[in-house]
Coordinates of C-alpha atoms and ligand atoms in Angstrom, one line a residue:
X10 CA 0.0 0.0 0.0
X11 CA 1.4 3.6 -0.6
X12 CA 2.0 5.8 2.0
X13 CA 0.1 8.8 2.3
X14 CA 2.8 10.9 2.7
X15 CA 3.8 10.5 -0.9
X16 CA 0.2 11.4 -2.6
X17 CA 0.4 15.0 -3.8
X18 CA -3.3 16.2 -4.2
X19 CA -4.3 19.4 -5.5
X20 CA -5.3 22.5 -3.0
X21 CA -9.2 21.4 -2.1
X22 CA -9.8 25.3 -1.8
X23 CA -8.9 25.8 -5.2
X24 CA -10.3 22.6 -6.7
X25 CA -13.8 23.6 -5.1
X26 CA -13.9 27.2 -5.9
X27 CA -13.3 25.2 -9.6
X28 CA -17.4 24.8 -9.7
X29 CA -18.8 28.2 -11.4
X30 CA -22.0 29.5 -12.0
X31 CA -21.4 28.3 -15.6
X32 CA -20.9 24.6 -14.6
X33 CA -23.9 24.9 -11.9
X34 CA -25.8 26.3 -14.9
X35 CA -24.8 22.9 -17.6
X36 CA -26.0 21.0 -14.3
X37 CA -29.0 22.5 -14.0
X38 CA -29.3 22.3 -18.0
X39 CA -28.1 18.4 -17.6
X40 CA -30.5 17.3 -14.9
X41 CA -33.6 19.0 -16.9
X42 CA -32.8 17.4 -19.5
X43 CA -32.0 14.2 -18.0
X44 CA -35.3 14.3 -16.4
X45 CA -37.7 15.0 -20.0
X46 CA -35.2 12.4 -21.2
X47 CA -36.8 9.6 -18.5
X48 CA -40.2 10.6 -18.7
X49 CA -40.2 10.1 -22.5
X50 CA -38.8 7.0 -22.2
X51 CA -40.9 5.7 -19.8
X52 CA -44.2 6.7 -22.1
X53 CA -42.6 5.3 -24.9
X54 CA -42.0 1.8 -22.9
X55 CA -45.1 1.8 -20.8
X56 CA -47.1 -0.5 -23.6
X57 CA -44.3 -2.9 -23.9
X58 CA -44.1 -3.4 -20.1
X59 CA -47.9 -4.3 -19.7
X60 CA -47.4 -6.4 -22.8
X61 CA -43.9 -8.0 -21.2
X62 CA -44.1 -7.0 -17.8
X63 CA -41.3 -10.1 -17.0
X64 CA -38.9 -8.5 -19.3
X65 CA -39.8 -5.1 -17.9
X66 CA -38.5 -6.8 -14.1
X67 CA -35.9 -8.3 -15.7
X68 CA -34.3 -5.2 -17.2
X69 CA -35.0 -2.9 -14.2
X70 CA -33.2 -5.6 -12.0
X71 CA -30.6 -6.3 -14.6
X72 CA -30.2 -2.3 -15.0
X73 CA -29.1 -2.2 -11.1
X74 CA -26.2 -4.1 -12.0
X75 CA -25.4 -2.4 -15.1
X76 CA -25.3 0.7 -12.9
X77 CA -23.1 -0.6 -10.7
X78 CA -20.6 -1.2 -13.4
X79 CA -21.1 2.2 -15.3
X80 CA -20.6 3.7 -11.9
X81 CA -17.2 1.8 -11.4
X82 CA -15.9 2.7 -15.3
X83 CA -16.8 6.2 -14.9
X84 CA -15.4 6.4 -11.4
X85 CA -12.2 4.8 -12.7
X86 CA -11.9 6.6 -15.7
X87 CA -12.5 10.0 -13.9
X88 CA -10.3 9.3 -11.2
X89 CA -7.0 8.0 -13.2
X90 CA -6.8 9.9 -16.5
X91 CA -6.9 13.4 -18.0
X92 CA -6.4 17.1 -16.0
X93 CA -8.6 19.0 -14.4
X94 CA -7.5 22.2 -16.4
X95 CA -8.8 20.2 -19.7
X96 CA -11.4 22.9 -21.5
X97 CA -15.3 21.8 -20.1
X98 CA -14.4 18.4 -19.0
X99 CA -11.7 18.7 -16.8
X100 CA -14.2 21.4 -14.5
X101 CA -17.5 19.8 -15.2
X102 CA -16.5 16.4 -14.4
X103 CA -13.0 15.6 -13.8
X104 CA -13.0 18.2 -10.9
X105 CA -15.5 16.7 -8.5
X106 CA -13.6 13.3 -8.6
X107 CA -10.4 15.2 -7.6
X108 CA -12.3 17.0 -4.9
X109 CA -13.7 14.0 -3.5
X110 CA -10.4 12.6 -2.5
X111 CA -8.9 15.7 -1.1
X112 CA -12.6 16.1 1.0
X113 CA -14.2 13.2 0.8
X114 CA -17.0 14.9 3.2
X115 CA -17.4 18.0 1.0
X116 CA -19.9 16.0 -0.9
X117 CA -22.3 15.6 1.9
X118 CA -22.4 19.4 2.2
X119 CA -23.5 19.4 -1.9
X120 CA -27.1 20.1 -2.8
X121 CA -29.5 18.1 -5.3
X122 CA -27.7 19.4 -8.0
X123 CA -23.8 19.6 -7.2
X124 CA -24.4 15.8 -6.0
X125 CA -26.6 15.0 -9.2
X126 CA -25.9 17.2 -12.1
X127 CA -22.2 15.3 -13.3
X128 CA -24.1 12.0 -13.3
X129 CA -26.6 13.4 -15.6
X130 CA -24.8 14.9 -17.9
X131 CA -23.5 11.3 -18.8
X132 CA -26.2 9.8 -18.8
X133 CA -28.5 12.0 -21.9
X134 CA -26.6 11.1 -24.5
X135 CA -27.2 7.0 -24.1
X136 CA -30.7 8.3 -23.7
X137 CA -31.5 10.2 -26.7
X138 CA -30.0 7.6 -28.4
X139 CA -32.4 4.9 -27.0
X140 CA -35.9 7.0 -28.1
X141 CA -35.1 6.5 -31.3
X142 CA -34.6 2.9 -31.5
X143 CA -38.3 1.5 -32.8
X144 CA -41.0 -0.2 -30.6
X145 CA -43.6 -2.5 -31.4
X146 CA -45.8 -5.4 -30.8
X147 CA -43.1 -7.8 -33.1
X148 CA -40.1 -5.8 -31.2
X149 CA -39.3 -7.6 -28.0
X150 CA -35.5 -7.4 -27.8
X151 CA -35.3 -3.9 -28.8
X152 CA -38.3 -3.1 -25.5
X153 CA -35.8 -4.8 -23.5
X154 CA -32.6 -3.1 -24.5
X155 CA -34.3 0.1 -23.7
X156 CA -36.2 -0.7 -20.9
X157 CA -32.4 -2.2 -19.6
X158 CA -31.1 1.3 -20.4
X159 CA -33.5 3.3 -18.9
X160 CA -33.2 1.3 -16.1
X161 CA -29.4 1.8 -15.7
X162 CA -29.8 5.5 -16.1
X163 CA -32.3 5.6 -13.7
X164 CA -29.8 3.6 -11.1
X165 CA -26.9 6.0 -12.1
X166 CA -29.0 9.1 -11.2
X167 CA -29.0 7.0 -7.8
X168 CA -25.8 6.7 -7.7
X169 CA -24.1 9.4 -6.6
X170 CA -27.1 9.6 -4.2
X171 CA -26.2 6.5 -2.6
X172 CA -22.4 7.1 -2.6
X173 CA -23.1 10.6 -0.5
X174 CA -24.7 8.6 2.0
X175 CA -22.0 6.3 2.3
X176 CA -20.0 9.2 3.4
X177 CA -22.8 10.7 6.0
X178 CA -21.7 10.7 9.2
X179 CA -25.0 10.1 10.9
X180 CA -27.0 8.8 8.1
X181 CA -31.0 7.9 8.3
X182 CA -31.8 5.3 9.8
X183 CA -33.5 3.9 6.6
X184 CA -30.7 4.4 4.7
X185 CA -28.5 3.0 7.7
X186 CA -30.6 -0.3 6.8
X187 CA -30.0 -0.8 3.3
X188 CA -26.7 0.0 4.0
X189 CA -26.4 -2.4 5.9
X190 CA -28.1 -5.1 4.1
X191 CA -26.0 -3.8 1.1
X192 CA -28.4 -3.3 -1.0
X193 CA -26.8 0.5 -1.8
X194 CA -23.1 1.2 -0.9
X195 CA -22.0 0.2 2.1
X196 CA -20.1 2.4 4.3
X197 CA -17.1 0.6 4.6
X198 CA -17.3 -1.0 2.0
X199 CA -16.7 2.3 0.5
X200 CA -13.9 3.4 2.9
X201 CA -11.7 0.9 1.0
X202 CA -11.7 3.1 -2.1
X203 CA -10.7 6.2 -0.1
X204 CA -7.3 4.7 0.7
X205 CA -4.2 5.9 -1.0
X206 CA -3.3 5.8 -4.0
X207 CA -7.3 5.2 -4.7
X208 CA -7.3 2.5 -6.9
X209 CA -9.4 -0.3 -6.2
X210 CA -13.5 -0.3 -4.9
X211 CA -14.8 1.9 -7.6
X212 CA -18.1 0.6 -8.1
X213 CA -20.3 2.9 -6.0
X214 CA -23.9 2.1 -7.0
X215 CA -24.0 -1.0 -4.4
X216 CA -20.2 -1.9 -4.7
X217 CA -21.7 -5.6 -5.7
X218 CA -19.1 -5.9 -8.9
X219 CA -15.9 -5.0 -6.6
X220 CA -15.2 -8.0 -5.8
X221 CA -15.8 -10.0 -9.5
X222 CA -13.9 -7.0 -11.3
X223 CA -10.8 -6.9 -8.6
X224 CA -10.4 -10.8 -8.6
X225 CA -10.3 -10.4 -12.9
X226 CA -7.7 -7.3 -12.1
X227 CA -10.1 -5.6 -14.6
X228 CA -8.7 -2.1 -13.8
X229 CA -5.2 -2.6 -13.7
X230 CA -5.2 -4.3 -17.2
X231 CA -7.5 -1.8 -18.2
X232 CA -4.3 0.8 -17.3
X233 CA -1.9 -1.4 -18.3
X234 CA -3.4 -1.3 -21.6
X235 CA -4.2 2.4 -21.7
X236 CA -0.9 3.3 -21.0
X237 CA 1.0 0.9 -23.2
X238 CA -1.6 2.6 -26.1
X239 CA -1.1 6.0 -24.8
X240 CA 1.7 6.7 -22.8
X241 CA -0.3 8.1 -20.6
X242 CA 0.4 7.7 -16.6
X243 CA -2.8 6.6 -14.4
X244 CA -3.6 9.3 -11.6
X245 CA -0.6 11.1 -12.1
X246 CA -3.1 14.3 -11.6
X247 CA -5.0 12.9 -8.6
X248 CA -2.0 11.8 -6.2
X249 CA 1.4 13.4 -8.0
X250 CA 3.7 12.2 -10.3
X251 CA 6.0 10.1 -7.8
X252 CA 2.8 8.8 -5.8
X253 CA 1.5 8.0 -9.3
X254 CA 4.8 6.0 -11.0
X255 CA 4.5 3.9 -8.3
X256 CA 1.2 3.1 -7.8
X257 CA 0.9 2.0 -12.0
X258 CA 0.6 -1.5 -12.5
X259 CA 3.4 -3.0 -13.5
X260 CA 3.8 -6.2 -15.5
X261 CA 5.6 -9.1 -13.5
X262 CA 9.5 -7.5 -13.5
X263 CA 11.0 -11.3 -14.1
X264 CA 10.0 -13.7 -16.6
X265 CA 8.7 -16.8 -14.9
X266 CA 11.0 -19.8 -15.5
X267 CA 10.6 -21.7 -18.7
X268 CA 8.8 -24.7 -17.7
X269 CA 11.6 -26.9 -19.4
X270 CA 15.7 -26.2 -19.3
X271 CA 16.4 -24.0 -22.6
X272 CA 18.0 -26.3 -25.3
X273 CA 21.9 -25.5 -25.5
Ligands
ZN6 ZN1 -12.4 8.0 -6.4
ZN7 ZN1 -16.4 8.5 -1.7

């Protein structure tokens, strides 16, 4: 595990005076139209859930899980690559991610829409997408991708929801419950993430997929590939160059032993 002592964050002052009116303002924008987005979609799929209403369960479940992974890729994506000084989407989303880790309780202080607005900014363009993909009696495949991605979008506009409470310091004691039956993101289940250098636990719907992805070394390989593509060095602006060079991945440093003495 790396010290703390070597992460180099960014100033939290200066990351959180980063949110302007104009960001607030593509929020408010995002979660308007985030909102018309859902209600269409759920018009447009009402006949095809009284005519499949199995289907309709299954995607809405199904979309739970979905959400949970979206939330992981996007939380890993935020959190390991580009700057937050990148034109529109280093302040409107990078920035929050970078925050979070600096002051991981300045998000319980966030309203509806600092808490809300990143998450649905992601989510409408998926969306518009799906109301125009046809419906109809002879269409069941095409009702259950939507319905599945209307679901998920649903579930990420929970999200960030649920990942705020896991960071409550006296939360509800509803929400205490489902914590605790884990059925949204547990609270220490979620403290595992906020150890340096931050690179594991980044599913934060219910945190179910952790376990799956980590034992698969899904986002190391992921970075491993990323950066053998790109060049580019994971987290290097969340924790610091030095922090960041040694927290990459590495492949293993010595070949394993050929099974088999080499031939003279
Ligand atoms: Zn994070
Ligand atoms: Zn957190």
């Amino acid at each position: 595990m790396l010290g703390r002592s070597k992460v180099r964050h960014q100033d939290a002052g200066e990351l959180a005076r980063g949110y302007s009116p104009f960001i607030r303002l593509l929020e408010i924008a995002g979660i308007l139209t985030f909102f018309g987005l859902l209600i269409a979609l759920v018009v447009q799929l009402a006949p095809g859930a009284s005519r499949w209403p199995t289907i309709a369960l299954a995607a809405l479940a199904l979309g739970y899980f979905a959400a949970d992974f979206i939330s992981g890729m996007v939380h890993w994506a935020a959190d390991t690559w580009g700057r937050v000084d990148t034109p529109l989407l280093g302040k409107a989303v990078l920035r929050p991610f970078r925050e979070h880790h600096v002051d991981p309780l300045a998000i319980t202080r966030h309203d509806f829409i600092e808490t809300n607005g990143n998450n649905c900014l992601v989510s409408i363009g998926p969306m518009a997408a799906t109301l125009f993909l046809p419906q109809g009696e002879e269409l069941p495949y095409h009702f259950f991708f939507s319905a599945l991605l209307t679901s998920s979008a649903a579930w990420v506009l929970g999200t960030n929801q649920f990942h705020k409470w896991a960071h409550l310091p006296t939360p509800p004691r509803w929400i205490a419950l489902l914590q605790r039956w884990r059925l949204i993101l547990p609270v220490e289940h979620h403290a595992l993430h906020h150890q340096a250098p931050y690179n594991s636990h980044y599913c934060i719907t219910a945190g179910w997929l952790n376990r799956p992805l980590q034992a698969i070394h899904f986002f190391p390989l992921m970075e491993l590939l990323i950066t053998w593509a790109t060049g580019a060095l994971p987290r290097r602006d969340d924790i610091g160059e030095q922090a960041a060079i040694e927290a990459a991945p590495k492949l293993e440093e010595e070949a394993k032993p050929l099974p088999f003495p080499p031939l003279p």
